[in-house]
Structures are given as C-alpha cells and as structure tokens.
Short mmCIF file of C-alpha atoms in Angstrom, two decimals:
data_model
loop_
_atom_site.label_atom_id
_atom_site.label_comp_id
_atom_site.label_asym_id
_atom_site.label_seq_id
_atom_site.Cartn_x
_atom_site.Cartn_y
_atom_site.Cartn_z
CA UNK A 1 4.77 4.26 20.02
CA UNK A 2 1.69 5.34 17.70
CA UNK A 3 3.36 4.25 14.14
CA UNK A 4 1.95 5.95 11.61
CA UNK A 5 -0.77 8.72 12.30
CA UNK A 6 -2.85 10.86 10.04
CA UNK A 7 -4.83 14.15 10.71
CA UNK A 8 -8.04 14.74 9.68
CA UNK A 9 -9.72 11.74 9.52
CA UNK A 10 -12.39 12.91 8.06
CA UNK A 11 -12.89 16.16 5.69
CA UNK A 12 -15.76 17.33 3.51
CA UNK A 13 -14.07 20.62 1.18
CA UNK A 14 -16.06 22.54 -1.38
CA UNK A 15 -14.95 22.80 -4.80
CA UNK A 16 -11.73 25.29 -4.81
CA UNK A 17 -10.84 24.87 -1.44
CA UNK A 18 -7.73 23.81 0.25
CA UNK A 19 -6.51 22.04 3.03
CA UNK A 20 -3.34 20.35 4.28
CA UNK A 21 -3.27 16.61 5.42
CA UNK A 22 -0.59 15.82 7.93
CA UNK A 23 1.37 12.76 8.36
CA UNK A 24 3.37 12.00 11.59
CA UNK A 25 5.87 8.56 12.33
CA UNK A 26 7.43 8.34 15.45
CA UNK A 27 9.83 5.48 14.03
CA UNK A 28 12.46 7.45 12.78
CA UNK A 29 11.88 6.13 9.22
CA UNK A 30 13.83 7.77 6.22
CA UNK A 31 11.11 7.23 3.66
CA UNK A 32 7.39 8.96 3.39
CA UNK A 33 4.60 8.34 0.83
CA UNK A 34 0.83 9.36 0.12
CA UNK A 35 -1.32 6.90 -1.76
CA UNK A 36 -4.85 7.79 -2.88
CA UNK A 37 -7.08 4.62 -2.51
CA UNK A 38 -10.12 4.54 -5.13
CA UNK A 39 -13.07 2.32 -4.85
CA UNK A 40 -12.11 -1.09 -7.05
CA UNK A 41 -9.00 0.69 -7.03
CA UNK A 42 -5.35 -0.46 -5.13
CA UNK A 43 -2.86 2.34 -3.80
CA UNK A 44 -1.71 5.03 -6.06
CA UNK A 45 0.93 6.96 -5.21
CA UNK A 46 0.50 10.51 -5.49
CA UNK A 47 4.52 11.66 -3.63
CA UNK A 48 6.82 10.66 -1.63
CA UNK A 49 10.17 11.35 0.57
CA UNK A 50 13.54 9.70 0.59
CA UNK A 51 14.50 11.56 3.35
CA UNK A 52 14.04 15.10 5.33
CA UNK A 53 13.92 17.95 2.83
CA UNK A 54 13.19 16.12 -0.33
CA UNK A 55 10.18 14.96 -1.97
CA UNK A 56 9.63 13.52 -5.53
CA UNK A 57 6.77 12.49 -7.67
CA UNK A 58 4.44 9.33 -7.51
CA UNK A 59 2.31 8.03 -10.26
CA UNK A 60 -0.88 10.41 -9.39
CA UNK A 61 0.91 14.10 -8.90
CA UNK A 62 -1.27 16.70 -10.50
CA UNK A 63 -3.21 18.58 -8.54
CA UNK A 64 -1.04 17.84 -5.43
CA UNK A 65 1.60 19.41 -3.37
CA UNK A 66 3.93 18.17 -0.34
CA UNK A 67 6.70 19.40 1.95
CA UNK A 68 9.09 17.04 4.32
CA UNK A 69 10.38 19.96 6.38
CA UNK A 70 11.13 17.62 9.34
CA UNK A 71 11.86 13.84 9.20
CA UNK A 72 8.69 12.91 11.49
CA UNK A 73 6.43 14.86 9.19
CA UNK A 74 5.41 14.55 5.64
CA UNK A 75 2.75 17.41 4.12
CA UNK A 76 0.05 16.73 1.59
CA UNK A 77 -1.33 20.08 0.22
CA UNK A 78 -4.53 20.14 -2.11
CA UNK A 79 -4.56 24.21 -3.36
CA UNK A 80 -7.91 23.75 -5.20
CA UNK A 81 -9.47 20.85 -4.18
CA UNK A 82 -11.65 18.76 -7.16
CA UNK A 83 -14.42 16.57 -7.04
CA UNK A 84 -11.82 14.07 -8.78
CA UNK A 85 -9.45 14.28 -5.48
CA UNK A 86 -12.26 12.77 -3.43
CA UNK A 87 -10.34 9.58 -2.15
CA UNK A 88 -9.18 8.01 0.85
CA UNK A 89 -5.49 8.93 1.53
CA UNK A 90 -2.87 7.28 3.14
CA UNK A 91 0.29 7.96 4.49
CA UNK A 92 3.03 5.00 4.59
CA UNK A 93 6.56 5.37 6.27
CA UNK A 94 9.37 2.38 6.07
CA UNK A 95 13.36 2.98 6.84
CA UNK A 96 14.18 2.96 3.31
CA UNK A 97 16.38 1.36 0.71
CA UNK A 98 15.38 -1.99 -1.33
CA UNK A 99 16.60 -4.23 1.51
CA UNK A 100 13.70 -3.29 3.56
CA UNK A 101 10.03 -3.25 1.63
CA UNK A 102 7.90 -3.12 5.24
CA UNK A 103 5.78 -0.26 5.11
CA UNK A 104 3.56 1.21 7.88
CA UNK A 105 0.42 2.63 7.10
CA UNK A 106 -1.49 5.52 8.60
CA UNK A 107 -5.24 5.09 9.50
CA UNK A 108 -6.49 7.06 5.91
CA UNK A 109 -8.12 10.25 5.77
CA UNK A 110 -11.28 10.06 3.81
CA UNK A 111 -12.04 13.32 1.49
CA UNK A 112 -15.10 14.05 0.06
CA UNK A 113 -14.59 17.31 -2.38
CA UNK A 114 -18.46 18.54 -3.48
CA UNK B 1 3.19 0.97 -18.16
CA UNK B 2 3.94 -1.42 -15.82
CA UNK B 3 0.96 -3.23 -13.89
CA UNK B 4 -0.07 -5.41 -11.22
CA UNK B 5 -3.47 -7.16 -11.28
CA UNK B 6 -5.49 -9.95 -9.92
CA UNK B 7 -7.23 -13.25 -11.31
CA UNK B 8 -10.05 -13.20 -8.57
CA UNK B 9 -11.59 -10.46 -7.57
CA UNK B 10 -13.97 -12.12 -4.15
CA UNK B 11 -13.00 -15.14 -2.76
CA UNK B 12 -14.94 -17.00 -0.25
CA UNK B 13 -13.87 -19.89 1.74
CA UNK B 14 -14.68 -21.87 5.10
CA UNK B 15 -13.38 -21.79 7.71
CA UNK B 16 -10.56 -23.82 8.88
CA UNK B 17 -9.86 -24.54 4.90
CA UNK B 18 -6.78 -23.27 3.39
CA UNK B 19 -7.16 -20.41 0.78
CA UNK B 20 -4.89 -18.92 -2.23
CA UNK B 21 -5.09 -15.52 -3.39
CA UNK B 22 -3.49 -15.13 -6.94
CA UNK B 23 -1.60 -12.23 -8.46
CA UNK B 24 -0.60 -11.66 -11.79
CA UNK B 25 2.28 -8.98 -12.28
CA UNK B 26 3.47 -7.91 -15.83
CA UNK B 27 7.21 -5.72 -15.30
CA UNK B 28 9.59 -8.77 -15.36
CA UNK B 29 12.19 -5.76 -14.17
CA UNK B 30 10.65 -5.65 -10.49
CA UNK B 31 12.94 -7.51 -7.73
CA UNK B 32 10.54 -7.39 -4.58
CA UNK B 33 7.26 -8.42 -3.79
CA UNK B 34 4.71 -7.50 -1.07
CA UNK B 35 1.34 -8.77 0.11
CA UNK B 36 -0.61 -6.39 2.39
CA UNK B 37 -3.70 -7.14 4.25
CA UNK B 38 -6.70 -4.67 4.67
CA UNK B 39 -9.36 -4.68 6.94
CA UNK B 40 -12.15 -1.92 6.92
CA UNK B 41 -11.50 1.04 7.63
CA UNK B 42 -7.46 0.81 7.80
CA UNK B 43 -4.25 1.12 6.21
CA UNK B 44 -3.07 -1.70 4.55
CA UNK B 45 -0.67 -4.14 7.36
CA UNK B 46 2.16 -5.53 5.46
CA UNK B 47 1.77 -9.33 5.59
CA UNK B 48 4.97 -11.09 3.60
CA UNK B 49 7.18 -9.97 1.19
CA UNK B 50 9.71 -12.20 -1.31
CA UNK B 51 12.67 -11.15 -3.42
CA UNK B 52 12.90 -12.39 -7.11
CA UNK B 53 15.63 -14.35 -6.25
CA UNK B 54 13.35 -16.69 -4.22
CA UNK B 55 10.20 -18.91 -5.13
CA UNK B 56 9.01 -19.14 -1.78
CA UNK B 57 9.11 -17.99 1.50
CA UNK B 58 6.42 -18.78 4.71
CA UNK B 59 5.28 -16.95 7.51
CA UNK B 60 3.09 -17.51 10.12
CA UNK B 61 0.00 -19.55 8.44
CA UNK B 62 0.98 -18.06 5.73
CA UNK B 63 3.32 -18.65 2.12
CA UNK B 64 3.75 -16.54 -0.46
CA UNK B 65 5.05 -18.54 -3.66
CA UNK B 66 6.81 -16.78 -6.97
CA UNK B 67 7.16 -18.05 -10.45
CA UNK B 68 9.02 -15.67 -12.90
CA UNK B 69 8.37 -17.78 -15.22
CA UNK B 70 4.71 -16.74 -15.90
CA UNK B 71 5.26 -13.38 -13.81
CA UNK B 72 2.51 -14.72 -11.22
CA UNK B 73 2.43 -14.84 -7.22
CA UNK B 74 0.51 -16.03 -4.73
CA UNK B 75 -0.48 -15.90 -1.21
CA UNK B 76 -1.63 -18.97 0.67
CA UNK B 77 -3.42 -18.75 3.85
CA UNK B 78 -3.87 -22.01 6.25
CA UNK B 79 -6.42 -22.96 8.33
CA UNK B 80 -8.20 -19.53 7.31
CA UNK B 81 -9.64 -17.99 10.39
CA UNK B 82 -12.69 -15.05 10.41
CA UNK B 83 -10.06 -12.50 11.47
CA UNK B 84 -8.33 -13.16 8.25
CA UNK B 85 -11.27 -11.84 6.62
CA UNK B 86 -10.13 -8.30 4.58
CA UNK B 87 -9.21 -7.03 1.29
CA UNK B 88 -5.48 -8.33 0.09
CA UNK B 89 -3.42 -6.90 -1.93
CA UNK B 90 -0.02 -7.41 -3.42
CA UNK B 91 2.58 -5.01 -5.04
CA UNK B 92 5.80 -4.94 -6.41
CA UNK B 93 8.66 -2.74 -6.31
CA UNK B 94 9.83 -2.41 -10.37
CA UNK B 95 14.02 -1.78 -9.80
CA UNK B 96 14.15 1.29 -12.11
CA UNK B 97 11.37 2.84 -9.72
CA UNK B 98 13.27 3.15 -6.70
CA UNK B 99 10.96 2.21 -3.78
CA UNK B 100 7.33 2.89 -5.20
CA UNK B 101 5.74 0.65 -4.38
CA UNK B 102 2.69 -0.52 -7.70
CA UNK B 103 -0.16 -1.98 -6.39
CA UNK B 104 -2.73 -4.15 -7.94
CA UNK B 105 -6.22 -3.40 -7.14
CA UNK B 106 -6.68 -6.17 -4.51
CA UNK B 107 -8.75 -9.28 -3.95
CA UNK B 108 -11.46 -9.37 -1.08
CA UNK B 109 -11.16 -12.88 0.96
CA UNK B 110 -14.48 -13.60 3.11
CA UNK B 111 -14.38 -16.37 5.54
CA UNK B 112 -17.28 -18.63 6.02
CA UNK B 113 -18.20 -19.64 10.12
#
C-alpha cells in the first residue's frame, strides 16, 4: 500500500515551459487536491476532484490545469510555467464527504521555474 | 475572505514538558477542524481533527481544544518528545466550501534534549 505518491520529485523548468505532475492513491479515495506550499506560507489549494471525471477550482487556479481521467490519478498541468509557480506541490487524497476530514498527503514535488 | 492564522509563529520547548500550539480562525461558518503535522521534507500527516459541535477531543498525547466563542483552537502536546519536532498546522473546512480544506500558515515546534 504506497498511499499517496507524487512524480517528479524534483523539477527545474525554464520560463514558458510545461510539464505535467502526476498524482497516484492506491486507497480508492473519491476526493483529489493540489496545494502549492510557499515559504512562511500554509497549503493553498490550487484544484481539486470530487470524484473520477470532475475537477473544480481551489483558491490558487490561474495559471493551472488538471484532469481526473481515472479515480487513482489526478493531473496537474502547468502550460507556461512562471517564475511565480515555483512552489512545492502536493497532492492530498481522503474518501470524501464532511464526515471524514483525514487527508493523505503525497511526498511534494518541489518546482523551481527560472 | 475567510482566514486561518496563528498567534506564535516558533515555539520551543523541553523535552518531556507539555506544549500548546494556538490557532486563531476568523469564518465562524466552518464546522470541522484539522491539525496536521509536518516534518521536513513531507506532506503534511493529519494529526486530530474536531467538529464545531465539540470543545474537545484527545488523541494519543495529544488534545485539541475549541472555543467558538473567540473562534480560537488549540493543540496540546504531552510529554513533548524530539520526534514531535516539525512544522504544525491547522485548517478548517468553512461549510459553504465543500471540502477545501483553508490552512493557516503554520507554527514550527522545536524540542529541546
């Protein structure tokens, strides 16, 4: 059972660039997020998914794209990465619904755009 | 806009005392309340959470107490150990938000040997 796991780890882009981070969960959880985590900073939350096949806004959107095309996976797309996007991001998965708040993190994927 | 923030940004204690990490929240509206734990270099771990129909609720070592009243929560740690050195944050889940989850920008407890 790995939980909650995030690929790249690392990623240096160059202004304009792109790049897709992936998020996988192997516990059959209904509900998907990406935070960006900011020096000083707690968790924003840039999207999320209430379930396979739909995805909604977060606090931080702009600049951001994402796809849920199977439960187990939840897509964070930067078309043209910005020195502003350099963050450490995290993906989060938790069954859902306001009777259970427990959310797993991912390890973070730290972006440096230059 | 709603917000989440913290009185103390570093807090320090010894070892083997007990420590309390405040919170102040400001959307009276919000119905759940987490406290996450981070240590360096990884996701947040969820640590406790409390509905707003409760003013407390323990763990293991650990009690997280809620007053509406003044819209502040806190986490209490006993015995604090070295391991429970990390960055802790809490957040709150504001009802007409749905599940997104606000987070405050965290408080960094260091332990003392």
């Amino acid at each position: 059972n790995a939980g909650v796991t995030q690929t790249p780890k690392f990623r240096v882009l160059k202004t304009g660039q792109s790049m897709t981070l992936l998020c996988a969960q192997d516990m059959n959880h209904e509900y998907m997020y990406w935070y960006r985590q900011d020096p000083g900073m707690g968790l924003r939350l840039i999207h999320y998914s209430v379930g396979e096949g739909t995805t909604a806004k977060g606090e931080v959107p702009d600049g951001y794209n994402v796809s849920r095309l199977k439960k187990q996976n939840f897509l964070l797309g930067l078309e043209s990465a910005a020195p502003s996007q350099t963050s450490v991001y995290f993906c989060a998965s938790s069954y859902g619904g306001r009777l259970n708040t427990e959310a797993f993190f991912g390890q973070g994927t730290r972006l440096t755009v230059v | 806009g709603e917000s989440v923030g913290l009185h103390l940004p570093t807090l320090s204690v010894q070892e083997g005392d007990n420590s309390i990490i405040n919170c102040a929240y400001s959307n009276s509206a919000s119905d759940y309340f987490i406290w996450y734990k981070q240590e360096s270099g990884k996701g947040p771990q969820f640590i406790i959470d409390i509905r707003s129909n409760m003013d407390k609720r323990q763990g293991q070592r650990v009690t997280v107490l809620l007053n509406k009243t003044v819209k502040h929560l806190s986490l209490q740690i006993a015995a604090t150990q070295p391991g429970d050195s990390a960055v802790y944050f809490c957040a709150e889940i504001p009802m007409e938000y749905g599940n997104k989850l606000v987070f405050g920008a965290g408080t960094i407890l260091r332990v003392k040997s």
